[in-house]
Structure formats: structure tokens, C-alpha cells
């Protein structure tokens, strides 16, 4: 047998596998860790995702939609909380457990309302709650957070929230298309951190803007004039399939960076009870793994002629209702 034939025989006896199959086996062998990393830190969402992951219904990282019948129902606050847990470290001063992921977040602020001060307050609230939990039942007095330490920790965490503010659906698509280049080839602070989530607040921000453009495009001659003013990169069929392009980019980011997708939507008109009918164009309605509807209890208005003293009698009960938020989940089968 010649050397060439002998070498071919030896090569045929060697088992070969692709890198993707090796990575799949590795992920399966670390299933519990994978389930843990799908959690976003919001208990009802965590519970639903854990059930889906344990049953094998969750393929890859989750896509979570948080919706409500109107604005000011707490959707952005929930996204703040999830993002804060994503960027905070696991521990503070090697003693206090914060439960953070020590990762990075991409925040697409389509509403233009991201509030840095509010986000810091959320991080501080997480730290204070962790202190209360750590000292609960121990009989020890709660130790206040050192100002210098908390400032440095929160400032460092905030560096890993990458905020983009697209002003239209076309700009949102262009931003999503540019994210891989930004994440992989830009000298940003999160180069050595994984991307935990891509957050869109909100996916319905440009609904009326898109509706107006669609109505204008129906005017004879208006479509040609509008397309002539567009940049070449946005005039190549993106207008007709822009939402498919956005969903496709989000799917690609989710798969490429193994990150979750979280996004908020608001109802067009107030609804007294869920479910809230989705109104975004296809394929948004079939995009989420799980959809959560957020609602608040209605607060009875003050009666005519009520005095300040009378209003103060049930002030605590009214405040409790104002702060109460309900989450209702519906599982989707299009993960």
C-alpha cells in the first residue's frame, strides 16, 4: 500500500464534525446555564421563559414583546429594569449580590425618551433591594451604599448601554443593518462583553409616520417624487418591505450574537381588558416568543366637592392602586 493510499485510509477513519455541530453539543451540555441566561430579571417573564426552555419550546434566545392599551402603563420601566440587570455586575464589592449579568445592551430609543437619570435610579433601586434582601432575617442593620463606590459601579454599567435614536422606520432599519459592524469593529467600552439584549422602545413609534407616508404615496405622482428624494440605499425596495427587513435584521442579530430581543408596543386605542389586538404590519404579530400585556387598575376620580382632608383619607389606598401593575402573558409559536 502506497503512502498516499495509507494516508487516505487513516483520514477516512477520522470522525469529522462541523464547528456548528460542536457548538450545538456544547450548548446542549450546558442546558441549565443556557436557561439561566435567557432570564431577563422580571419574575413573570422569567417564569414563562423558564417553562418554555425546560419544555424545549424555546429555540434560541427569546423575543419578548411588552404591550399595553395606552402609554404610561410601565412598559419602559420594565425595559429599564431588564437593561439595568443586564449591565450591572454580579456583585458589588465582592460581598453584595446584585444579580447582574455583566453584559452589554443595545437600546434603540425610537421614542426619544431614554432618561439617563431615571435609569440610574433603577440601578440604585436594584442595589438597595439587594441590600434589604441580604440583611433580611439576619438582624444586622442595613449598610448604606457608599457614594463613591456606587457612582463608579453605576457609571461603568451605564457605559455598556449603547443608545441609538433612529427617527424613522428607514433609519431604524439602517441602524440595525449597521449594528454588526459597530459591535465587532468599533472601539467601544463593551468590546469584551457579550451582548445580552437588543431593546426597541418602541416598535410602534413610527406607526403614524409610516401611515402618513403610505397615504401620501397613494397620491398620483407623489411616490415617484418621494423616492427621487431618498438616498440610494433606502430607495431600493426598502419602503415596500421595510418591516420585513427590520424583523430579518433582529432575527440575524439574535442568532449571530446569541442575544434576546425585547421590545415595547402601545395600543392605538385604550382597551378595557386584554387581549390587545396587534396592529403593526406583518411579520410583527408573529415575531415574539412570548407577548406580555401590561395594564394598571383604573383609579376612581375624586368626587365633585371633595375636600383635601376627605381626599387624604384614602390616599394610601389610591397610591397602592396607582403603583399596581399586572402582567398577562400569551405564548407565541413563532420563535
PDB file of C-alpha atoms in Angstrom, residues 40 80-91 98-106 123 153-162 193-197:
ATOM      1  CA  UNK A  40     -34.449  38.951  31.903  1.00  0.00           C
ATOM      2  CA  UNK A  80     -35.147  49.827  32.165  1.00  0.00           C
ATOM      3  CA  UNK A  81     -35.170  47.148  34.839  1.00  0.00           C
ATOM      4  CA  UNK A  82     -34.207  44.378  32.411  1.00  0.00           C
ATOM      5  CA  UNK A  83     -31.434  46.514  30.890  1.00  0.00           C
ATOM      6  CA  UNK A  84     -30.112  47.524  34.318  1.00  0.00           C
ATOM      7  CA  UNK A  85     -29.784  43.895  35.401  1.00  0.00           C
ATOM      8  CA  UNK A  86     -28.054  43.119  32.112  1.00  0.00           C
ATOM      9  CA  UNK A  87     -25.296  45.735  32.514  1.00  0.00           C
ATOM     10  CA  UNK A  88     -24.817  45.651  36.305  1.00  0.00           C
ATOM     11  CA  UNK A  89     -22.100  43.362  37.715  1.00  0.00           C
ATOM     12  CA  UNK A  90     -22.986  40.159  39.516  1.00  0.00           C
ATOM     13  CA  UNK A  91     -21.635  41.501  42.815  1.00  0.00           C
ATOM     14  CA  UNK A  98     -26.747  42.316  42.586  1.00  0.00           C
ATOM     15  CA  UNK A  99     -27.785  39.522  40.246  1.00  0.00           C
ATOM     16  CA  UNK A 100     -26.397  41.417  37.271  1.00  0.00           C
ATOM     17  CA  UNK A 101     -25.223  39.825  34.033  1.00  0.00           C
ATOM     18  CA  UNK A 102     -22.131  41.998  33.490  1.00  0.00           C
ATOM     19  CA  UNK A 103     -23.076  42.232  29.806  1.00  0.00           C
ATOM     20  CA  UNK A 104     -23.963  44.962  27.305  1.00  0.00           C
ATOM     21  CA  UNK A 105     -27.251  46.187  25.857  1.00  0.00           C
ATOM     22  CA  UNK A 106     -28.193  47.808  22.558  1.00  0.00           C
ATOM     23  CA  UNK A 123     -29.907  50.646  39.134  1.00  0.00           C
ATOM     24  CA  UNK A 153     -20.221  50.978  39.561  1.00  0.00           C
ATOM     25  CA  UNK A 154     -23.246  52.681  38.030  1.00  0.00           C
ATOM     26  CA  UNK A 155     -21.158  54.860  35.736  1.00  0.00           C
ATOM     27  CA  UNK A 156     -19.294  51.797  34.498  1.00  0.00           C
ATOM     28  CA  UNK A 157     -22.564  49.919  33.970  1.00  0.00           C
ATOM     29  CA  UNK A 158     -24.032  52.841  32.040  1.00  0.00           C
ATOM     30  CA  UNK A 159     -21.104  52.750  29.610  1.00  0.00           C
ATOM     31  CA  UNK A 160     -22.421  49.413  28.381  1.00  0.00           C
ATOM     32  CA  UNK A 161     -25.845  50.729  27.356  1.00  0.00           C
ATOM     33  CA  UNK A 162     -25.399  51.655  23.701  1.00  0.00           C
ATOM     34  CA  UNK A 193     -18.639  41.870  26.948  1.00  0.00           C
ATOM     35  CA  UNK A 194     -21.337  39.786  25.344  1.00  0.00           C
ATOM     36  CA  UNK A 195     -24.497  41.448  24.041  1.00  0.00           C
ATOM     37  CA  UNK A 196     -27.295  40.445  26.398  1.00  0.00           C
ATOM     38  CA  UNK A 197     -30.214  42.053  24.570  1.00  0.00           C
TER      39      UNK A 197
END
